[in-house]
Amino acid sequence: MADNDPVVGAMLFALERLILNLKWYVDPYKDEDGKSTKADEENAIFVDQCMNDMEDSWDGTVSQILSFLVYGWSYCEIVYKRRGGLDTKNKGARSRYDDNRIGWRKISNRAQETLFDWVFDENGDVVAMNQLDPSGGRGMVTIPIEKALLFRTTSARNNPEGRSVLRNAYRPWRFKKTIEEIEAIGIERDLAGLPVAYVPPSMLSSNATTDEVSARNAIQNLVRGIKRNQNEGILFPLAFDEAGREMYKLSLLSSAGNRQFNTDAVVSRYDQRISMTILADFILLGHEKVGSFALGASKIDLFMTAISQMTAQISDVFNRDAVPRLMKVNGLDTKRCPTMRIETLQSQDLSVLGEFISKMAQAGALQVDSGLDDFVRDLVGLPPKVEDEEGAMPPAPEMPPNEPTPAPQEQQAGAQQGAEYDDTLD
């Protein structure tokens, strides 16, 4: 489904691209009064360094983790390294930093297809994953949970394999796939015609000889393989019985008009059901020339909410397992761990927001201050305001005050007086 169906591929592509476009932050530990020490801030910087100092990029790591959407789970092994700088001969210790602290070398997904079984303790908790090494020739490899991160879509019944987001899409996808195959065959038969072969009755009887059975099978394969392509052509026997009638004949029956069912509507219905399973049916809006803007906006809001929950699951695993282990191996206080968080995905209609701010400001319920200015600039993606600059446009120069313009009647009287004065001079 994920590799071949265009609708499923569009859904997963939208999910992955939107999540990878979000920014990650590392916040220092804060006391109850909301304050952090200098050591807390340094620990947050250290974790941020480790995120961006791995063999693979952080986006590549998150992309591997997102395979849990298709499979329901993703088991990623943490591989550490001692940061020995860029000039070290040890490839596994190569780093942007040479402080000899222990960082993440990689957080690598162990392919779901290599899973052999899970190891549980007496309480039913996952202890390790047994993996069949796909390329190293080591046979069975046990990866303990202390060295790995387990991401899953749901923890119902403490199932380590979660549940694929495509599970509910399987039934409509299966029906759609069958209908598309039948439709393709029907179109091909409508274009090529339905092949019919006439053979002697003896070849179809149960008493047919070995040669007749062989010939019948060859004709059957010929009929089934008739297609309209560059290899089109038939070699068929020409034989007559004693009465001069053809013993073998091949003909094509043409279609008898339109079919009773509209397969386009049926396939579109299943496409919609597939996309509904992860609230991504907004990608189909406009394809059928239906769907209002308001409806699309509400569907997108639901989709954004689902994505926010998925990203929260990823960051929770890092904060619960990855960060405390990194702090521990470096001898740092695990009670004051920094927190990894991901940017909140927002879908805001700027015209609606502008109208809201305008009405609230006019009513006196909202004050347009520097805080609101910073919020709007950050939301829209504008650069921050520079306080010591007046702006791009210079202020308009002050003009001398204009004399009052006389009324039309006064202008007309003045014109007549001027004309009489000129006549006097002449």
Tab-separated table of C-alpha atoms in Angstrom:
chain	number	residue	atom	x	y	z
A	1	MET	CA	0.000	0.000	0.000
A	2	ALA	CA	2.659	2.510	1.030
A	3	ASP	CA	4.883	1.750	-1.952
A	4	ASN	CA	2.332	1.456	-4.767
A	5	ASP	CA	-0.948	3.248	-4.037
A	6	PRO	CA	-0.911	6.937	-5.076
A	7	VAL	CA	-3.412	8.078	-2.435
A	8	VAL	CA	-1.592	6.286	0.385
A	9	GLY	CA	1.699	7.655	-0.921
A	10	ALA	CA	0.305	11.199	-0.958
A	11	MET	CA	-0.948	10.821	2.615
A	12	LEU	CA	2.381	9.547	3.930
A	13	PHE	CA	4.325	12.138	1.943
A	14	ALA	CA	2.213	14.933	3.433
A	15	LEU	CA	2.718	13.544	6.943
A	16	GLU	CA	6.472	13.144	6.601
A	17	ARG	CA	7.146	16.466	4.871
A	18	LEU	CA	5.070	18.433	7.374
A	19	ILE	CA	6.759	16.778	10.360
A	20	LEU	CA	10.257	17.197	8.918
A	21	ASN	CA	9.534	20.880	8.296
A	22	LEU	CA	9.014	21.483	12.011
A	23	LYS	CA	11.844	22.827	14.144
A	24	TRP	CA	13.224	21.068	17.213
A	25	TYR	CA	14.211	22.914	20.373
A	26	VAL	CA	16.052	21.925	23.538
A	27	ASP	CA	14.875	23.748	26.649
A	28	PRO	CA	16.985	23.770	29.832
A	29	TYR	CA	15.636	22.336	33.038
A	30	LYS	CA	13.608	24.840	35.044
A	31	ASP	CA	12.901	24.917	38.756
A	32	GLU	CA	9.439	25.411	40.180
A	33	ASP	CA	9.935	29.168	39.955
A	34	GLY	CA	10.758	28.865	36.227
A	35	LYS	CA	14.490	29.603	36.581
A	36	SER	CA	17.448	27.667	35.183
A	37	THR	CA	21.028	27.551	36.343
A	38	LYS	CA	24.046	28.055	34.131
A	39	ALA	CA	24.705	24.299	34.259
A	40	ASP	CA	21.148	23.625	33.053
A	41	GLU	CA	21.674	25.925	30.081
A	42	GLU	CA	24.992	24.238	29.255
A	43	ASN	CA	23.324	20.811	29.366
A	44	ALA	CA	20.671	22.007	26.930
A	45	ILE	CA	23.400	23.256	24.574
A	46	PHE	CA	25.167	19.895	24.866
A	47	VAL	CA	22.035	17.914	23.910
A	48	ASP	CA	21.438	20.263	20.979
A	49	GLN	CA	25.017	19.645	19.853
A	50	CYS	CA	24.505	15.885	19.993
A	51	MET	CA	21.369	16.162	17.858
A	52	ASN	CA	23.268	17.879	15.072
A	53	ASP	CA	26.553	15.973	15.378
A	54	MET	CA	25.517	12.510	14.181
A	55	GLU	CA	26.556	10.610	11.056
A	56	ASP	CA	23.106	11.164	9.604
A	57	SER	CA	21.294	14.481	9.721
A	58	TRP	CA	18.581	15.050	12.284
A	59	ASP	CA	15.948	15.116	9.535
A	60	GLY	CA	17.270	11.776	8.288
A	61	THR	CA	16.999	10.333	11.790
A	62	VAL	CA	13.424	11.560	12.202
A	63	SER	CA	12.584	10.183	8.753
A	64	GLN	CA	13.709	6.716	9.902
A	65	ILE	CA	11.656	7.049	13.056
A	66	LEU	CA	8.558	7.935	11.016
A	67	SER	CA	8.534	4.419	9.574
A	68	PHE	CA	6.445	3.575	12.645
A	69	LEU	CA	3.499	5.204	10.865
A	70	VAL	CA	3.449	2.400	8.256
A	71	TYR	CA	4.513	-0.513	10.439
A	72	GLY	CA	3.036	0.647	13.721
A	73	TRP	CA	6.437	0.612	15.450
A	74	SER	CA	10.052	1.579	14.973
A	75	TYR	CA	12.960	0.196	16.999
A	76	CYS	CA	15.983	2.488	16.837
A	77	GLU	CA	19.325	1.510	18.344
A	78	ILE	CA	21.404	4.260	19.995
A	79	VAL	CA	25.077	4.125	19.053
A	80	TYR	CA	27.352	6.358	21.145
A	81	LYS	CA	30.732	7.885	20.369
A	82	ARG	CA	33.435	9.745	22.226
A	83	ARG	CA	33.746	13.127	20.576
A	84	GLY	CA	37.317	13.224	19.299
A	85	GLY	CA	37.186	16.047	16.774
A	86	LEU	CA	37.274	16.032	12.996
A	87	ASP	CA	40.952	14.999	12.705
A	88	THR	CA	40.704	11.732	14.628
A	89	LYS	CA	41.580	8.560	12.718
A	90	ASN	CA	38.789	6.684	14.446
A	91	LYS	CA	35.795	7.158	12.161
A	92	GLY	CA	33.399	6.208	14.926
A	93	ALA	CA	34.681	9.054	17.123
A	94	ARG	CA	34.665	11.739	14.441
A	95	SER	CA	32.846	14.833	15.670
A	96	ARG	CA	32.669	18.593	15.346
A	97	TYR	CA	33.809	18.764	18.964
A	98	ASP	CA	36.971	17.449	20.592
A	99	ASP	CA	35.999	17.580	24.266
A	100	ASN	CA	36.003	13.735	24.632
A	101	ARG	CA	32.438	13.809	25.943
A	102	ILE	CA	30.123	11.003	24.915
A	103	GLY	CA	27.548	11.913	22.297
A	104	TRP	CA	25.242	10.221	19.827
A	105	ARG	CA	26.970	8.674	16.840
A	106	LYS	CA	23.681	7.610	15.296
A	107	ILE	CA	20.146	6.636	16.208
A	108	SER	CA	19.555	3.996	13.579
A	109	ASN	CA	16.311	2.211	12.805
A	110	ARG	CA	16.469	-1.582	12.815
A	111	ALA	CA	14.366	-2.695	9.864
A	112	GLN	CA	10.987	-4.052	10.834
A	113	GLU	CA	11.392	-6.932	8.375
A	114	THR	CA	14.362	-8.265	10.393
A	115	LEU	CA	12.343	-8.793	13.591
A	116	PHE	CA	12.444	-12.400	14.835
A	117	ASP	CA	10.691	-12.013	18.187
A	118	TRP	CA	10.456	-9.860	21.313
A	119	VAL	CA	11.884	-10.636	24.726
A	120	PHE	CA	9.648	-9.809	27.705
A	121	ASP	CA	10.248	-9.865	31.443
A	122	GLU	CA	7.944	-11.346	34.040
A	123	ASN	CA	5.919	-8.123	34.123
A	124	GLY	CA	5.247	-8.163	30.373
A	125	ASP	CA	7.588	-5.274	29.599
A	126	VAL	CA	9.854	-5.342	26.557
A	127	VAL	CA	13.417	-6.333	27.437
A	128	ALA	CA	14.977	-6.710	23.991
A	129	MET	CA	14.409	-7.310	20.306
A	130	ASN	CA	15.833	-10.371	18.584
A	131	GLN	CA	16.876	-9.443	15.075
A	132	LEU	CA	17.978	-11.617	12.179
A	133	ASP	CA	21.032	-9.797	10.871
A	134	PRO	CA	20.159	-9.067	7.211
A	135	SER	CA	23.684	-8.437	5.912
A	136	GLY	CA	26.387	-8.986	8.528
A	137	GLY	CA	26.133	-12.762	8.647
A	138	ARG	CA	25.914	-12.736	12.450
A	139	GLY	CA	22.647	-14.634	12.573
A	140	MET	CA	20.527	-13.732	15.583
A	141	VAL	CA	21.332	-10.393	17.218
A	142	THR	CA	19.796	-9.256	20.499
A	143	ILE	CA	19.313	-5.511	20.937
A	144	PRO	CA	18.420	-4.668	24.570
A	145	ILE	CA	15.870	-1.954	25.225
A	146	GLU	CA	18.494	-0.044	27.265
A	147	LYS	CA	20.334	0.652	24.010
A	148	ALA	CA	17.274	1.411	21.904
A	149	LEU	CA	14.238	3.628	21.542
A	150	LEU	CA	10.847	2.092	20.816
A	151	PHE	CA	8.442	4.325	18.912
A	152	ARG	CA	4.893	3.119	18.332
A	153	THR	CA	1.578	4.599	17.314
A	154	THR	CA	-0.307	3.144	20.269
A	155	SER	CA	0.569	1.313	23.476
A	156	ALA	CA	-2.726	-0.575	23.764
A	157	ARG	CA	-2.257	-3.861	25.673
A	158	ASN	CA	1.435	-2.927	25.845
A	159	ASN	CA	1.917	-4.330	22.359
A	160	PRO	CA	5.443	-3.372	21.215
A	161	GLU	CA	4.353	-3.452	17.573
A	162	GLY	CA	1.665	-0.796	17.954
A	163	ARG	CA	-0.806	-0.493	15.091
A	164	SER	CA	-0.201	0.837	11.592
A	165	VAL	CA	-2.012	4.051	10.670
A	166	LEU	CA	-2.922	2.262	7.419
A	167	ARG	CA	-4.629	-0.674	9.130
A	168	ASN	CA	-8.161	0.661	8.629
A	169	ALA	CA	-7.324	1.574	5.049
A	170	TYR	CA	-6.603	-2.019	4.044
A	171	ARG	CA	-10.183	-3.067	3.292
A	172	PRO	CA	-11.040	-0.148	0.934
A	173	TRP	CA	-7.577	-0.440	-0.617
A	174	ARG	CA	-8.104	-4.139	-1.309
A	175	PHE	CA	-11.499	-3.555	-2.968
A	176	LYS	CA	-10.121	-0.616	-4.933
A	177	LYS	CA	-7.140	-2.652	-6.148
A	178	THR	CA	-9.435	-5.479	-7.320
A	179	ILE	CA	-11.747	-3.078	-9.153
A	180	GLU	CA	-8.835	-1.326	-10.855
A	181	GLU	CA	-7.438	-4.663	-12.032
A	182	ILE	CA	-10.820	-5.733	-13.389
A	183	GLU	CA	-11.252	-2.329	-15.003
A	184	ALA	CA	-7.849	-2.578	-16.709
A	185	ILE	CA	-8.633	-6.052	-17.999
A	186	GLY	CA	-12.051	-4.890	-19.197
A	187	ILE	CA	-10.576	-1.927	-21.051
A	188	GLU	CA	-8.008	-4.147	-22.672
A	189	ARG	CA	-10.679	-6.635	-23.731
A	190	ASP	CA	-12.890	-3.845	-25.037
A	191	LEU	CA	-10.030	-2.590	-27.178
A	192	ALA	CA	-8.766	-5.976	-28.309
A	193	GLY	CA	-12.063	-7.848	-28.301
A	194	LEU	CA	-12.926	-11.064	-26.507
A	195	PRO	CA	-11.008	-13.909	-28.207
A	196	VAL	CA	-13.000	-17.055	-29.004
A	197	ALA	CA	-11.419	-20.197	-30.499
A	198	TYR	CA	-13.396	-22.959	-32.233
A	199	VAL	CA	-11.815	-26.423	-32.205
A	200	PRO	CA	-13.002	-29.942	-33.149
A	201	PRO	CA	-15.254	-31.545	-30.497
A	202	SER	CA	-12.849	-34.428	-30.050
A	203	MET	CA	-10.269	-32.072	-28.547
A	204	LEU	CA	-12.709	-31.094	-25.782
A	205	SER	CA	-13.854	-34.602	-24.910
A	206	SER	CA	-12.551	-36.638	-22.020
A	207	ASN	CA	-11.257	-39.210	-24.487
A	208	ALA	CA	-8.926	-36.756	-26.224
A	209	THR	CA	-5.575	-38.154	-27.189
A	210	THR	CA	-2.300	-36.859	-25.855
A	211	ASP	CA	-1.660	-34.847	-29.024
A	212	GLU	CA	-5.163	-33.339	-28.915
A	213	VAL	CA	-4.733	-32.345	-25.265
A	214	SER	CA	-1.389	-30.752	-26.083
A	215	ALA	CA	-2.904	-28.830	-28.987
A	216	ARG	CA	-5.864	-27.727	-26.853
A	217	ASN	CA	-3.545	-26.395	-24.131
A	218	ALA	CA	-1.515	-24.513	-26.714
A	219	ILE	CA	-4.656	-22.868	-28.124
A	220	GLN	CA	-5.828	-21.964	-24.596
A	221	ASN	CA	-2.518	-20.259	-23.870
A	222	LEU	CA	-2.772	-18.450	-27.187
A	223	VAL	CA	-6.272	-17.156	-26.416
A	224	ARG	CA	-5.301	-16.003	-22.931
A	225	GLY	CA	-2.229	-14.199	-24.208
A	226	ILE	CA	-3.899	-12.090	-26.891
A	227	LYS	CA	-3.034	-8.420	-26.224
A	228	ARG	CA	-2.896	-5.247	-28.267
A	229	ASN	CA	0.801	-4.436	-28.262
A	230	GLN	CA	3.879	-4.467	-30.450
A	231	ASN	CA	3.924	-8.284	-30.411
A	232	GLU	CA	0.397	-8.577	-31.710
A	233	GLY	CA	-0.067	-11.446	-34.188
A	234	ILE	CA	-1.539	-14.950	-34.245
A	235	LEU	CA	-0.340	-18.128	-35.896
A	236	PHE	CA	-3.387	-20.398	-36.218
A	237	PRO	CA	-3.892	-23.674	-38.138
A	238	LEU	CA	-5.943	-23.759	-41.334
A	239	ALA	CA	-7.687	-27.128	-41.617
A	240	PHE	CA	-10.958	-28.401	-43.127
A	241	ASP	CA	-13.013	-31.508	-42.496
A	242	GLU	CA	-14.326	-33.870	-45.174
A	243	ALA	CA	-17.332	-31.555	-45.805
A	244	GLY	CA	-15.027	-28.581	-46.416
A	245	ARG	CA	-15.826	-26.842	-43.128
A	246	GLU	CA	-13.138	-25.129	-41.077
A	247	MET	CA	-11.965	-27.282	-38.198
A	248	TYR	CA	-10.220	-24.409	-36.385
A	249	LYS	CA	-11.346	-20.815	-36.143
A	250	LEU	CA	-10.392	-17.779	-34.055
A	251	SER	CA	-12.584	-14.683	-33.768
A	252	LEU	CA	-12.863	-11.587	-31.581
A	253	LEU	CA	-16.164	-10.576	-30.007
A	254	SER	CA	-16.565	-6.796	-29.594
A	255	SER	CA	-18.077	-5.047	-26.581
A	256	ALA	CA	-21.839	-4.674	-26.480
A	257	GLY	CA	-21.950	-1.042	-25.247
A	258	ASN	CA	-21.388	0.686	-21.908
A	259	ARG	CA	-21.054	-1.138	-18.613
A	260	GLN	CA	-23.671	-0.886	-15.890
A	261	PHE	CA	-21.292	0.394	-13.174
A	262	ASN	CA	-19.292	3.619	-13.111
A	263	THR	CA	-15.924	2.426	-11.859
A	264	ASP	CA	-14.634	6.000	-11.509
A	265	ALA	CA	-17.199	6.724	-8.809
A	266	VAL	CA	-16.475	3.452	-7.017
A	267	VAL	CA	-12.704	3.982	-7.010
A	268	SER	CA	-13.154	7.602	-5.856
A	269	ARG	CA	-15.292	6.401	-2.971
A	270	TYR	CA	-12.598	4.000	-1.818
A	271	ASP	CA	-9.917	6.693	-2.237
A	272	GLN	CA	-11.914	8.920	0.068
A	273	ARG	CA	-12.276	6.173	2.674
A	274	ILE	CA	-8.557	5.449	2.544
A	275	SER	CA	-7.647	9.106	3.120
A	276	MET	CA	-10.241	9.427	5.892
A	277	THR	CA	-8.404	6.871	8.009
A	278	ILE	CA	-5.721	9.438	8.939
A	279	LEU	CA	-7.880	12.552	8.472
A	280	ALA	CA	-6.100	13.399	5.199
A	281	ASP	CA	-9.163	13.440	2.932
A	282	PHE	CA	-8.593	17.154	2.319
A	283	ILE	CA	-6.053	16.149	-0.349
A	284	LEU	CA	-8.996	14.997	-2.488
A	285	LEU	CA	-10.860	18.312	-2.287
A	286	GLY	CA	-11.255	19.845	-5.720
A	287	HIS	CA	-10.692	16.629	-7.655
A	288	GLU	CA	-14.439	16.144	-7.951
A	289	LYS	CA	-15.127	19.899	-8.212
A	290	VAL	CA	-16.830	19.829	-4.813
A	291	GLY	CA	-15.835	21.002	-1.364
A	292	SER	CA	-15.903	24.488	0.102
A	293	PHE	CA	-12.954	26.437	1.478
A	294	ALA	CA	-14.418	26.346	4.996
A	295	LEU	CA	-14.767	22.566	4.828
A	296	GLY	CA	-11.179	22.214	3.668
A	297	ALA	CA	-9.934	24.472	6.471
A	298	SER	CA	-11.735	22.418	9.143
A	299	LYS	CA	-10.334	19.172	7.740
A	300	ILE	CA	-6.815	20.601	7.689
A	301	ASP	CA	-7.180	21.676	11.327
A	302	LEU	CA	-8.042	18.103	12.312
A	303	PHE	CA	-5.074	16.812	10.319
A	304	MET	CA	-2.755	19.292	12.045
A	305	THR	CA	-4.051	18.141	15.433
A	306	ALA	CA	-3.268	14.528	14.532
A	307	ILE	CA	0.253	15.488	13.446
A	308	SER	CA	0.842	17.391	16.688
A	309	GLN	CA	-0.074	14.278	18.651
A	310	MET	CA	2.310	12.148	16.571
A	311	THR	CA	5.189	14.557	17.099
A	312	ALA	CA	4.446	14.637	20.830
A	313	GLN	CA	4.850	10.843	20.911
A	314	ILE	CA	8.295	11.131	19.309
A	315	SER	CA	9.544	13.845	21.663
A	316	ASP	CA	8.176	11.972	24.700
A	317	VAL	CA	10.335	8.932	23.880
A	318	PHE	CA	13.448	11.107	23.621
A	319	ASN	CA	12.700	12.890	26.888
A	320	ARG	CA	11.863	9.682	28.718
A	321	ASP	CA	14.735	7.485	27.483
A	322	ALA	CA	17.324	9.086	25.171
A	323	VAL	CA	18.161	12.294	27.043
A	324	PRO	CA	18.449	10.769	30.573
A	325	ARG	CA	20.739	8.008	29.239
A	326	LEU	CA	22.922	10.594	27.495
A	327	MET	CA	23.157	12.587	30.720
A	328	LYS	CA	23.995	9.468	32.733
A	329	VAL	CA	26.868	8.246	30.530
A	330	ASN	CA	28.409	11.728	30.804
A	331	GLY	CA	28.121	11.801	34.605
A	332	LEU	CA	25.547	14.611	34.599
A	333	ASP	CA	22.617	15.070	36.945
A	334	THR	CA	19.744	13.045	35.486
A	335	LYS	CA	17.285	14.843	37.752
A	336	ARG	CA	17.825	18.089	35.834
A	337	CYS	CA	17.555	16.855	32.245
A	338	PRO	CA	16.832	19.313	29.462
A	339	THR	CA	13.667	18.804	27.448
A	340	MET	CA	13.452	18.222	23.729
A	341	ARG	CA	10.349	19.638	22.099
A	342	ILE	CA	9.122	20.084	18.581
A	343	GLU	CA	7.506	23.141	17.088
A	344	THR	CA	3.731	23.241	17.267
A	345	LEU	CA	2.142	22.913	13.861
A	346	GLN	CA	-0.358	25.695	13.256
A	347	SER	CA	-2.744	26.453	10.430
A	348	GLN	CA	-3.903	30.052	10.765
A	349	ASP	CA	-5.975	32.020	8.279
A	350	LEU	CA	-4.206	35.392	8.312
A	351	SER	CA	-7.224	37.291	6.985
A	352	VAL	CA	-9.379	35.947	9.814
A	353	LEU	CA	-6.651	36.708	12.365
A	354	GLY	CA	-6.232	40.266	11.036
A	355	GLU	CA	-9.956	40.922	11.222
A	356	PHE	CA	-10.090	39.541	14.773
A	357	ILE	CA	-7.191	41.715	15.976
A	358	SER	CA	-8.707	44.780	14.303
A	359	LYS	CA	-12.123	44.325	15.915
A	360	MET	CA	-10.691	43.547	19.341
A	361	ALA	CA	-8.431	46.615	19.198
A	362	GLN	CA	-11.296	48.873	18.148
A	363	ALA	CA	-13.414	47.540	21.018
A	364	GLY	CA	-10.593	48.247	23.478
A	365	ALA	CA	-10.335	44.588	24.503
A	366	LEU	CA	-6.872	44.164	22.964
A	367	GLN	CA	-3.859	46.463	23.047
A	368	VAL	CA	-1.540	46.512	20.042
A	369	ASP	CA	1.839	46.488	21.780
A	370	SER	CA	5.310	45.079	21.137
A	371	GLY	CA	4.252	41.624	22.363
A	372	LEU	CA	1.483	41.390	19.804
A	373	ASP	CA	3.823	42.767	17.157
A	374	ASP	CA	6.386	40.040	17.888
A	375	PHE	CA	3.700	37.344	17.861
A	376	VAL	CA	2.282	38.372	14.482
A	377	ARG	CA	5.740	38.750	12.938
A	378	ASP	CA	6.742	35.299	14.147
A	379	LEU	CA	3.482	33.764	12.932
A	380	VAL	CA	3.749	35.301	9.473
A	381	GLY	CA	7.501	34.718	9.193
A	382	LEU	CA	8.501	38.378	9.077
A	383	PRO	CA	11.848	39.554	10.486
A	384	PRO	CA	11.836	41.025	13.995
A	385	LYS	CA	11.341	44.725	14.397
A	386	VAL	CA	14.469	46.868	14.814
A	387	GLU	CA	13.698	49.339	17.568
A	388	ASP	CA	16.268	52.031	16.604
A	389	GLU	CA	15.096	52.287	13.000
A	390	GLU	CA	12.197	54.354	11.790
A	391	GLY	CA	11.308	51.979	8.977
A	392	ALA	CA	11.977	51.542	5.284
A	393	MET	CA	10.109	54.705	4.198
A	394	PRO	CA	11.544	58.061	5.444
A	395	PRO	CA	9.091	60.402	7.118
A	396	ALA	CA	7.437	62.907	4.804
A	397	PRO	CA	9.011	66.441	4.970
A	398	GLU	CA	7.019	69.174	6.674
A	399	MET	CA	5.298	71.489	4.200
A	400	PRO	CA	4.527	75.179	4.887
A	401	PRO	CA	0.922	75.785	5.812
A	402	ASN	CA	-1.247	76.594	2.800
A	403	GLU	CA	-3.358	79.773	2.678
A	404	PRO	CA	-7.065	79.116	2.834
A	405	THR	CA	-8.619	78.606	-0.579
A	406	PRO	CA	-11.259	81.285	-1.368
A	407	ALA	CA	-14.789	80.308	-2.077
A	408	PRO	CA	-15.884	80.067	-5.750
A	409	GLN	CA	-17.849	83.359	-5.585
A	410	GLU	CA	-14.840	85.203	-4.159
A	411	GLN	CA	-12.603	83.763	-6.902
A	412	GLN	CA	-15.031	85.023	-9.591
A	413	ALA	CA	-15.266	88.519	-8.014
A	414	GLY	CA	-11.508	88.754	-7.778
A	415	ALA	CA	-11.157	87.826	-11.451
A	416	GLN	CA	-13.594	90.630	-12.485
A	417	GLN	CA	-11.733	93.198	-10.375
A	418	GLY	CA	-8.481	92.228	-11.923
A	419	ALA	CA	-9.922	92.597	-15.419
A	420	GLU	CA	-11.202	96.164	-14.642
A	421	TYR	CA	-7.837	97.126	-13.157
A	422	ASP	CA	-6.027	95.972	-16.296
A	423	ASP	CA	-8.370	97.975	-18.527
A	424	THR	CA	-7.579	101.105	-16.498
A	425	LEU	CA	-3.865	100.591	-17.053
A	426	ASP	CA	-4.356	100.318	-20.810
